[in-house]
mmCIF file of C-alpha atoms and ligand atoms in Angstrom:
data_model
loop_
_atom_site.group_PDB
_atom_site.id
_atom_site.type_symbol
_atom_site.label_atom_id
_atom_site.label_comp_id
_atom_site.label_asym_id
_atom_site.label_seq_id
_atom_site.Cartn_x
_atom_site.Cartn_y
_atom_site.Cartn_z
ATOM 1 C CA MET A 1277 4.422 -7.830 14.148
ATOM 2 C CA SER A 1278 2.107 -8.863 11.341
ATOM 3 C CA ARG A 1279 2.885 -8.535 7.673
ATOM 4 C CA THR A 1280 1.821 -5.640 5.470
ATOM 5 C CA SER A 1281 -1.723 -6.238 4.216
ATOM 6 C CA ILE A 1282 -3.457 -5.050 1.079
ATOM 7 C CA GLN A 1283 -5.337 -2.589 3.322
ATOM 8 C CA ASP A 1284 -1.980 -1.162 4.532
ATOM 9 C CA ILE A 1285 -0.896 -0.786 0.905
ATOM 10 C CA GLN A 1286 -4.122 0.986 0.012
ATOM 11 C CA SER A 1287 -3.909 3.347 2.987
ATOM 12 C CA LYS A 1288 -0.310 4.326 2.163
ATOM 13 C CA TYR A 1289 -1.507 4.995 -1.385
ATOM 14 C CA ASP A 1290 -4.466 7.051 -0.110
ATOM 15 C CA ASP A 1291 -2.010 9.077 1.998
ATOM 16 C CA GLY A 1292 0.218 9.679 -1.032
ATOM 17 C CA VAL A 1293 3.173 7.699 0.371
ATOM 18 C CA ALA A 1294 5.322 6.034 -2.302
ATOM 19 C CA LEU A 1295 5.347 2.219 -2.144
ATOM 20 C CA THR A 1296 8.452 0.040 -2.341
ATOM 21 C CA MET A 1297 8.983 -3.492 -3.566
ATOM 22 C CA LEU A 1298 12.152 -5.534 -4.219
ATOM 23 C CA THR A 1299 12.548 -9.073 -5.435
ATOM 24 C CA ALA A 1300 14.130 -11.827 -3.340
ATOM 25 C CA TYR A 1301 14.504 -15.503 -4.109
ATOM 26 C CA ASP A 1302 16.059 -16.908 -0.937
ATOM 27 C CA ALA A 1303 16.035 -16.468 2.836
ATOM 28 C CA PRO A 1304 19.294 -14.508 3.464
ATOM 29 C CA ILE A 1305 18.425 -11.786 0.949
ATOM 30 C CA ALA A 1306 14.749 -11.755 1.990
ATOM 31 C CA ARG A 1307 15.854 -11.150 5.598
ATOM 32 C CA ARG A 1308 17.908 -8.108 4.566
ATOM 33 C CA VAL A 1309 15.184 -6.778 2.268
ATOM 34 C CA ASP A 1310 12.591 -7.186 5.022
ATOM 35 C CA ASP A 1311 14.839 -5.465 7.588
ATOM 36 C CA GLY A 1312 15.404 -2.627 5.118
ATOM 37 C CA GLY A 1313 11.711 -1.764 5.340
ATOM 38 C CA VAL A 1314 10.175 -2.455 1.927
ATOM 39 C CA ASP A 1315 6.397 -2.802 1.743
ATOM 40 C CA MET A 1316 6.444 -5.892 -0.479
ATOM 41 C CA ILE A 1317 8.894 -8.632 -1.411
ATOM 42 C CA LEU A 1318 8.281 -10.072 -4.849
ATOM 43 C CA VAL A 1319 9.454 -13.639 -5.317
ATOM 44 C CA GLY A 1320 9.796 -12.890 -9.004
ATOM 45 C CA ASP A 1321 9.923 -15.347 -11.853
ATOM 46 C CA SER A 1322 13.100 -13.386 -12.648
ATOM 47 C CA ALA A 1323 14.502 -16.094 -10.340
ATOM 48 C CA GLY A 1324 14.671 -18.054 -13.606
ATOM 49 C CA HIS A 1325 17.805 -16.189 -14.770
ATOM 50 C CA ASN A 1326 18.872 -14.435 -11.556
ATOM 51 C CA HIS A 1327 18.750 -17.390 -9.206
ATOM 52 C CA HIS A 1328 18.498 -20.661 -11.145
ATOM 53 C CA GLY A 1329 20.793 -19.712 -14.021
ATOM 54 C CA TYR A 1330 18.287 -20.275 -16.846
ATOM 55 C CA GLU A 1331 18.347 -18.125 -19.969
ATOM 56 C CA ASP A 1332 15.146 -16.299 -18.959
ATOM 57 C CA THR A 1333 11.942 -16.700 -16.946
ATOM 58 C CA ILE A 1334 10.302 -19.317 -19.173
ATOM 59 C CA PRO A 1335 11.893 -22.538 -17.791
ATOM 60 C CA LEU A 1336 11.187 -21.708 -14.127
ATOM 61 C CA THR A 1337 9.020 -24.519 -12.772
ATOM 62 C CA LEU A 1338 6.115 -24.286 -10.381
ATOM 63 C CA GLU A 1339 8.030 -26.388 -7.838
ATOM 64 C CA GLU A 1340 11.080 -24.080 -8.029
ATOM 65 C CA ALA A 1341 8.894 -20.995 -7.602
ATOM 66 C CA LEU A 1342 7.095 -22.605 -4.640
ATOM 67 C CA SER A 1343 10.405 -23.475 -3.008
ATOM 68 C CA ASN A 1344 11.779 -19.929 -3.505
ATOM 69 C CA THR A 1345 8.556 -18.469 -2.063
ATOM 70 C CA ALA A 1346 8.668 -20.742 0.980
ATOM 71 C CA ALA A 1347 12.277 -19.671 1.677
ATOM 72 C CA VAL A 1348 11.311 -15.988 1.474
ATOM 73 C CA ASP A 1349 8.225 -16.611 3.607
ATOM 74 C CA ARG A 1350 10.374 -18.131 6.377
ATOM 75 C CA ALA A 1351 12.577 -15.024 6.405
ATOM 76 C CA ALA A 1352 10.073 -12.171 6.067
ATOM 77 C CA ASP A 1353 8.451 -10.741 9.192
ATOM 78 C CA GLU A 1354 6.903 -7.503 8.001
ATOM 79 C CA ALA A 1355 6.856 -7.136 4.223
ATOM 80 C CA MET A 1356 4.020 -8.636 2.199
ATOM 81 C CA VAL A 1357 5.305 -11.663 0.284
ATOM 82 C CA VAL A 1358 4.047 -11.715 -3.295
ATOM 83 C CA ALA A 1359 4.632 -14.871 -5.323
ATOM 84 C CA ASP A 1360 5.033 -14.446 -9.064
ATOM 85 C CA MET A 1361 3.198 -17.282 -10.810
ATOM 86 C CA PRO A 1362 5.507 -18.805 -13.448
ATOM 87 C CA PHE A 1363 4.820 -19.227 -17.151
ATOM 88 C CA LEU A 1364 1.794 -21.516 -17.768
ATOM 89 C CA SER A 1365 1.231 -22.214 -14.094
ATOM 90 C CA TYR A 1366 -1.961 -20.210 -14.764
ATOM 91 C CA GLY A 1367 -4.119 -19.832 -17.825
ATOM 92 C CA THR A 1368 -4.237 -23.447 -18.970
ATOM 93 C CA SER A 1369 -7.552 -23.894 -17.155
ATOM 94 C CA MET A 1370 -9.412 -22.080 -14.407
ATOM 95 C CA ALA A 1371 -9.159 -25.077 -12.076
ATOM 96 C CA GLU A 1372 -5.412 -25.449 -12.492
ATOM 97 C CA SER A 1373 -4.845 -21.695 -12.114
ATOM 98 C CA VAL A 1374 -6.810 -21.568 -8.865
ATOM 99 C CA GLU A 1375 -5.167 -24.707 -7.524
ATOM 100 C CA ASN A 1376 -1.658 -23.407 -8.273
ATOM 101 C CA ALA A 1377 -2.370 -19.976 -6.796
ATOM 102 C CA GLY A 1378 -3.683 -21.771 -3.729
ATOM 103 C CA ARG A 1379 -0.432 -23.746 -3.427
ATOM 104 C CA PHE A 1380 1.533 -20.474 -3.229
ATOM 105 C CA MET A 1381 -0.612 -19.394 -0.278
ATOM 106 C CA LYS A 1382 -1.209 -22.699 1.504
ATOM 107 C CA GLU A 1383 2.118 -24.470 0.987
ATOM 108 C CA ALA A 1384 4.589 -21.622 0.477
ATOM 109 C CA GLY A 1385 3.089 -18.935 2.735
ATOM 110 C CA ALA A 1386 2.622 -16.203 0.117
ATOM 111 C CA ASP A 1387 0.322 -13.314 1.011
ATOM 112 C CA ALA A 1388 -0.564 -12.576 -2.618
ATOM 113 C CA VAL A 1389 0.209 -13.722 -6.149
ATOM 114 C CA LYS A 1390 1.210 -11.783 -9.253
ATOM 115 C CA LEU A 1391 0.025 -12.639 -12.758
ATOM 116 C CA GLU A 1392 1.288 -11.109 -15.990
ATOM 117 C CA THR A 1393 -1.496 -9.944 -18.285
ATOM 118 C CA ALA A 1394 -1.356 -9.421 -22.054
ATOM 119 C CA PRO A 1395 -3.137 -6.354 -23.475
ATOM 120 C CA TYR A 1396 -6.885 -7.062 -23.141
ATOM 121 C CA GLY A 1397 -5.884 -10.509 -21.780
ATOM 122 C CA GLU A 1398 -9.355 -11.914 -21.122
ATOM 123 C CA THR A 1399 -8.187 -15.286 -19.841
ATOM 124 C CA THR A 1400 -5.985 -13.794 -17.140
ATOM 125 C CA ILE A 1401 -8.529 -11.135 -16.193
ATOM 126 C CA ASP A 1402 -11.126 -13.897 -15.618
ATOM 127 C CA ILE A 1403 -8.620 -15.781 -13.458
ATOM 128 C CA VAL A 1404 -7.909 -12.647 -11.407
ATOM 129 C CA ASP A 1405 -11.659 -12.242 -10.915
ATOM 130 C CA ARG A 1406 -12.024 -15.818 -9.672
ATOM 131 C CA LEU A 1407 -8.963 -15.671 -7.424
ATOM 132 C CA THR A 1408 -9.945 -12.437 -5.715
ATOM 133 C CA GLU A 1409 -13.515 -13.706 -5.222
ATOM 134 C CA LEU A 1410 -12.014 -16.721 -3.464
ATOM 135 C CA GLY A 1411 -9.751 -14.612 -1.237
ATOM 136 C CA VAL A 1412 -6.434 -14.702 -3.075
ATOM 137 C CA PRO A 1413 -5.001 -11.157 -3.285
ATOM 138 C CA VAL A 1414 -3.687 -10.459 -6.790
ATOM 139 C CA LEU A 1415 -1.069 -8.003 -7.991
ATOM 140 C CA GLY A 1416 -1.580 -7.280 -11.696
ATOM 141 C CA HIS A 1417 1.300 -6.820 -14.149
ATOM 142 C CA VAL A 1418 0.968 -5.062 -17.515
ATOM 143 C CA GLY A 1419 3.364 -3.445 -19.979
ATOM 144 C CA LEU A 1420 6.317 -5.614 -20.834
ATOM 145 C CA THR A 1421 5.376 -9.145 -19.824
ATOM 146 C CA PRO A 1422 8.534 -11.267 -20.159
ATOM 147 C CA GLN A 1423 6.573 -14.541 -20.121
ATOM 148 C CA ARG A 1424 5.284 -13.490 -23.586
ATOM 149 C CA MET A 1425 8.729 -12.580 -24.909
ATOM 150 C CA ASN A 1426 8.658 -15.331 -27.555
ATOM 151 C CA GLN A 1427 5.313 -14.000 -28.747
ATOM 152 C CA ILE A 1428 6.204 -10.296 -28.842
ATOM 153 C CA GLY A 1429 9.708 -10.797 -30.185
ATOM 154 C CA GLY A 1430 11.809 -8.836 -27.683
ATOM 155 C CA ALA A 1431 11.954 -6.530 -24.697
ATOM 156 C CA PHE A 1432 10.251 -3.576 -26.413
ATOM 157 C CA ILE A 1433 9.152 -0.556 -24.420
ATOM 158 C CA GLN A 1434 5.372 -0.610 -24.146
ATOM 159 C CA GLY A 1435 2.983 2.308 -24.623
ATOM 160 C CA ARG A 1436 4.898 3.642 -27.622
ATOM 161 C CA ASP A 1437 3.379 4.255 -30.998
ATOM 162 C CA HIS A 1438 5.063 1.234 -32.566
ATOM 163 C CA ASP A 1439 3.927 -2.164 -33.892
ATOM 164 C CA ALA A 1440 5.785 -4.198 -31.278
ATOM 165 C CA SER A 1441 4.397 -2.089 -28.465
ATOM 166 C CA ALA A 1442 0.977 -2.221 -26.809
ATOM 167 C CA ALA A 1443 -0.764 1.125 -27.283
ATOM 168 C CA ALA A 1444 -1.242 3.298 -24.205
ATOM 169 C CA ASP A 1445 -5.029 2.868 -24.589
ATOM 170 C CA ALA A 1446 -4.619 -0.908 -24.363
ATOM 171 C CA LEU A 1447 -2.521 -0.620 -21.194
ATOM 172 C CA VAL A 1448 -5.060 1.710 -19.567
ATOM 173 C CA ASP A 1449 -7.982 -0.524 -20.517
ATOM 174 C CA THR A 1450 -6.247 -3.707 -19.316
ATOM 175 C CA ALA A 1451 -5.249 -2.136 -16.000
ATOM 176 C CA GLU A 1452 -8.826 -0.909 -15.494
ATOM 177 C CA GLN A 1453 -10.185 -4.395 -16.153
ATOM 178 C CA LEU A 1454 -7.689 -5.916 -13.722
ATOM 179 C CA VAL A 1455 -8.800 -3.498 -11.018
ATOM 180 C CA GLU A 1456 -12.437 -4.311 -11.767
ATOM 181 C CA ALA A 1457 -11.509 -7.983 -11.400
ATOM 182 C CA GLY A 1458 -10.104 -7.208 -7.943
ATOM 183 C CA ALA A 1459 -6.342 -6.583 -8.362
ATOM 184 C CA PHE A 1460 -5.089 -4.583 -5.366
ATOM 185 C CA ALA A 1461 -2.247 -2.921 -7.332
ATOM 186 C CA VAL A 1462 -0.705 -3.128 -10.797
ATOM 187 C CA VAL A 1463 2.945 -3.439 -11.821
ATOM 188 C CA LEU A 1464 3.883 -1.441 -14.925
ATOM 189 C CA GLU A 1465 7.036 -2.806 -16.553
ATOM 190 C CA ALA A 1466 9.046 -1.006 -19.242
ATOM 191 C CA VAL A 1467 6.333 1.471 -20.165
ATOM 192 C CA SER A 1468 6.735 4.976 -21.582
ATOM 193 C CA GLU A 1469 6.371 7.612 -18.877
ATOM 194 C CA GLU A 1470 3.288 9.123 -20.506
ATOM 195 C CA ALA A 1471 1.497 5.750 -20.751
ATOM 196 C CA ALA A 1472 2.424 4.976 -17.127
ATOM 197 C CA ARG A 1473 1.022 8.319 -16.025
ATOM 198 C CA ARG A 1474 -2.211 7.639 -17.897
ATOM 199 C CA VAL A 1475 -2.632 4.241 -16.207
ATOM 200 C CA THR A 1476 -1.805 5.752 -12.808
ATOM 201 C CA GLU A 1477 -4.408 8.465 -13.248
ATOM 202 C CA ALA A 1478 -7.017 6.012 -14.531
ATOM 203 C CA ILE A 1479 -7.048 3.450 -11.723
ATOM 204 C CA PRO A 1480 -7.937 3.825 -8.023
ATOM 205 C CA VAL A 1481 -5.240 1.434 -6.754
ATOM 206 C CA PRO A 1482 -1.430 1.836 -6.722
ATOM 207 C CA THR A 1483 0.747 1.412 -9.789
ATOM 208 C CA ILE A 1484 4.207 0.014 -9.074
ATOM 209 C CA GLY A 1485 6.691 0.900 -11.795
ATOM 210 C CA ILE A 1486 9.825 -0.773 -13.073
ATOM 211 C CA GLY A 1487 11.158 1.240 -15.978
ATOM 212 C CA ALA A 1488 7.891 3.179 -15.970
ATOM 213 C CA GLY A 1489 9.252 6.565 -14.953
ATOM 214 C CA ARG A 1490 8.285 8.946 -12.195
ATOM 215 C CA HIS A 1491 4.496 9.259 -12.410
ATOM 216 C CA VAL A 1492 3.583 6.031 -10.656
ATOM 217 C CA ASP A 1493 2.720 5.228 -7.032
ATOM 218 C CA GLY A 1494 5.691 3.043 -6.168
ATOM 219 C CA GLN A 1495 8.823 1.388 -7.511
ATOM 220 C CA VAL A 1496 10.063 -2.177 -7.779
ATOM 221 C CA LEU A 1497 13.592 -3.289 -8.659
ATOM 222 C CA VAL A 1498 15.111 -6.697 -9.254
ATOM 223 C CA ILE A 1499 17.417 -7.339 -6.314
ATOM 224 C CA THR A 1500 20.372 -8.631 -8.339
ATOM 225 C CA ASP A 1501 20.300 -5.434 -10.445
ATOM 226 C CA MET A 1502 20.317 -3.122 -7.436
ATOM 227 C CA LEU A 1503 23.014 -5.125 -5.633
ATOM 228 C CA GLY A 1504 25.283 -5.350 -8.687
ATOM 229 C CA LEU A 1505 24.932 -9.112 -9.030
ATOM 230 C CA SER A 1506 23.216 -9.356 -12.427
ATOM 231 C CA GLU A 1507 25.011 -10.575 -15.528
ATOM 232 C CA HIS A 1508 23.218 -7.914 -17.582
ATOM 233 C CA SER A 1509 21.565 -5.088 -15.718
ATOM 234 C CA PRO A 1510 18.959 -3.120 -17.712
ATOM 235 C CA SER A 1511 19.264 0.663 -17.970
ATOM 236 C CA LEU A 1512 16.016 1.088 -16.031
ATOM 237 C CA ALA A 1513 17.703 -0.156 -12.838
ATOM 238 C CA ARG A 1514 19.889 1.765 -10.396
ATOM 239 C CA GLN A 1515 22.776 -0.174 -8.839
ATOM 240 C CA TYR A 1516 23.127 0.770 -5.154
ATOM 241 C CA VAL A 1517 26.156 -1.364 -4.292
ATOM 242 C CA ASP A 1518 28.702 -3.529 -6.134
ATOM 243 C CA LEU A 1519 28.367 -6.922 -4.459
ATOM 244 C CA ASP A 1520 29.834 -8.642 -7.502
ATOM 245 C CA ASP A 1521 33.147 -6.943 -6.786
ATOM 246 C CA ALA A 1522 32.894 -7.420 -3.020
ATOM 247 C CA ILE A 1523 32.185 -11.157 -3.364
ATOM 248 C CA SER A 1524 34.954 -11.701 -5.940
ATOM 249 C CA SER A 1525 37.503 -9.946 -3.690
ATOM 250 C CA ALA A 1526 36.426 -11.986 -0.664
ATOM 251 C CA VAL A 1527 36.732 -15.247 -2.595
ATOM 252 C CA GLU A 1528 40.167 -14.301 -3.975
ATOM 253 C CA GLN A 1529 41.319 -13.380 -0.474
ATOM 254 C CA PHE A 1530 40.101 -16.738 0.897
ATOM 255 C CA VAL A 1531 41.959 -18.643 -1.818
ATOM 256 C CA THR A 1532 45.165 -16.680 -1.146
ATOM 257 C CA GLU A 1533 44.945 -17.066 2.643
ATOM 258 C CA VAL A 1534 44.390 -20.821 2.471
ATOM 259 C CA GLU A 1535 47.263 -21.182 0.037
ATOM 260 C CA THR A 1536 49.625 -19.079 2.172
ATOM 261 C CA GLY A 1537 48.517 -20.639 5.481
ATOM 262 C CA GLU A 1538 47.071 -17.368 6.834
ATOM 263 C CA PHE A 1539 43.721 -19.125 7.344
ATOM 264 C CA PRO A 1540 42.735 -20.832 9.547
ATOM 265 C CA THR A 1541 44.455 -19.432 12.633
ATOM 266 C CA ARG A 1542 44.269 -20.597 16.236
ATOM 267 C CA GLU A 1543 41.005 -18.597 16.720
ATOM 268 C CA HIS A 1544 39.223 -20.665 14.084
ATOM 269 C CA THR A 1545 40.345 -23.975 15.587
ATOM 270 C CA TYR A 1546 38.628 -26.279 18.112
ATOM 271 C CA ASP A 1547 40.978 -27.542 20.889
ATOM 272 C CA PRO A 1548 44.061 -26.140 19.173
ATOM 273 C CA ILE A 1549 47.327 -27.994 19.693
ATOM 274 C CA ASP A 1550 49.892 -25.863 21.490
ATOM 275 C CA GLU A 1551 52.938 -25.950 19.328
ATOM 276 C CA GLU A 1552 56.340 -24.879 20.649
HETATM 277 O O1 KIV B 691 9.948 -11.347 -11.915
HETATM 278 C C1 KIV B 691 10.186 -10.171 -11.641
HETATM 279 O O2 KIV B 691 11.246 -9.824 -11.090
HETATM 280 C C2 KIV B 691 9.191 -9.167 -12.000
HETATM 281 C C3 KIV B 691 9.556 -7.723 -11.819
HETATM 282 C C4 KIV B 691 10.359 -7.280 -12.987
HETATM 283 C C5 KIV B 691 8.374 -6.856 -11.614
HETATM 284 O O3 KIV B 691 8.138 -9.508 -12.463
#
């Protein structure tokens, strides 16, 4: 079976079917996410803190992101694999941006790339235009853009009437420009519900919300948040299972069983010695 295409995404949207996306950073989780039936797997730069143990997304390198994407690509049969381009792997020059986006597709097997865009972010919008002209599908991302966290000063909700927040008009305008540049869908992160609704009504392609409320065309969650594996899970996320607890109990049980001699038993042993 072939992977979900941007045409499949658009036709689900046209039919009013909600779209689903989860992050994954490695093959075992990508396999489960793919089997679970999501439309898209995002190899997020949230791998920075959730997978590589950095403070945030900023230190994630291009090589790390490529390696994570390749692992997810090897595991995913049906979901579209979207590679999140890390901080400054795009934007420094057009040539470097195109070359790096190309590496995600040619070397790592991504089906599309995602680029964060600042309000009215001309540089990124031009890159999206060039990439889509060349055949690289692009998922836009507006609202809270964590790669700009040092610039904006914190994880402020966007679309609020507040100095640290992009105005709803700016989000609508930026999303419209991204669509004009060829983006096939737009992620809205940490945006007031009213601003998210305005963007959703303004553009003819799907909006995928994370902390953007109910009036969007699909939802994305960070996998470690929904599985209960994040150190700090934001209030926007719903936790569907507590793997943190399950893994800790399994590890404690292993330690106890090795210490008490309950593991391994004869069944886990090659050519066991028959003892009297
Ligand atoms: O990196 C990521 O996980 C993301 C999502 C929050 C959309 O960009």
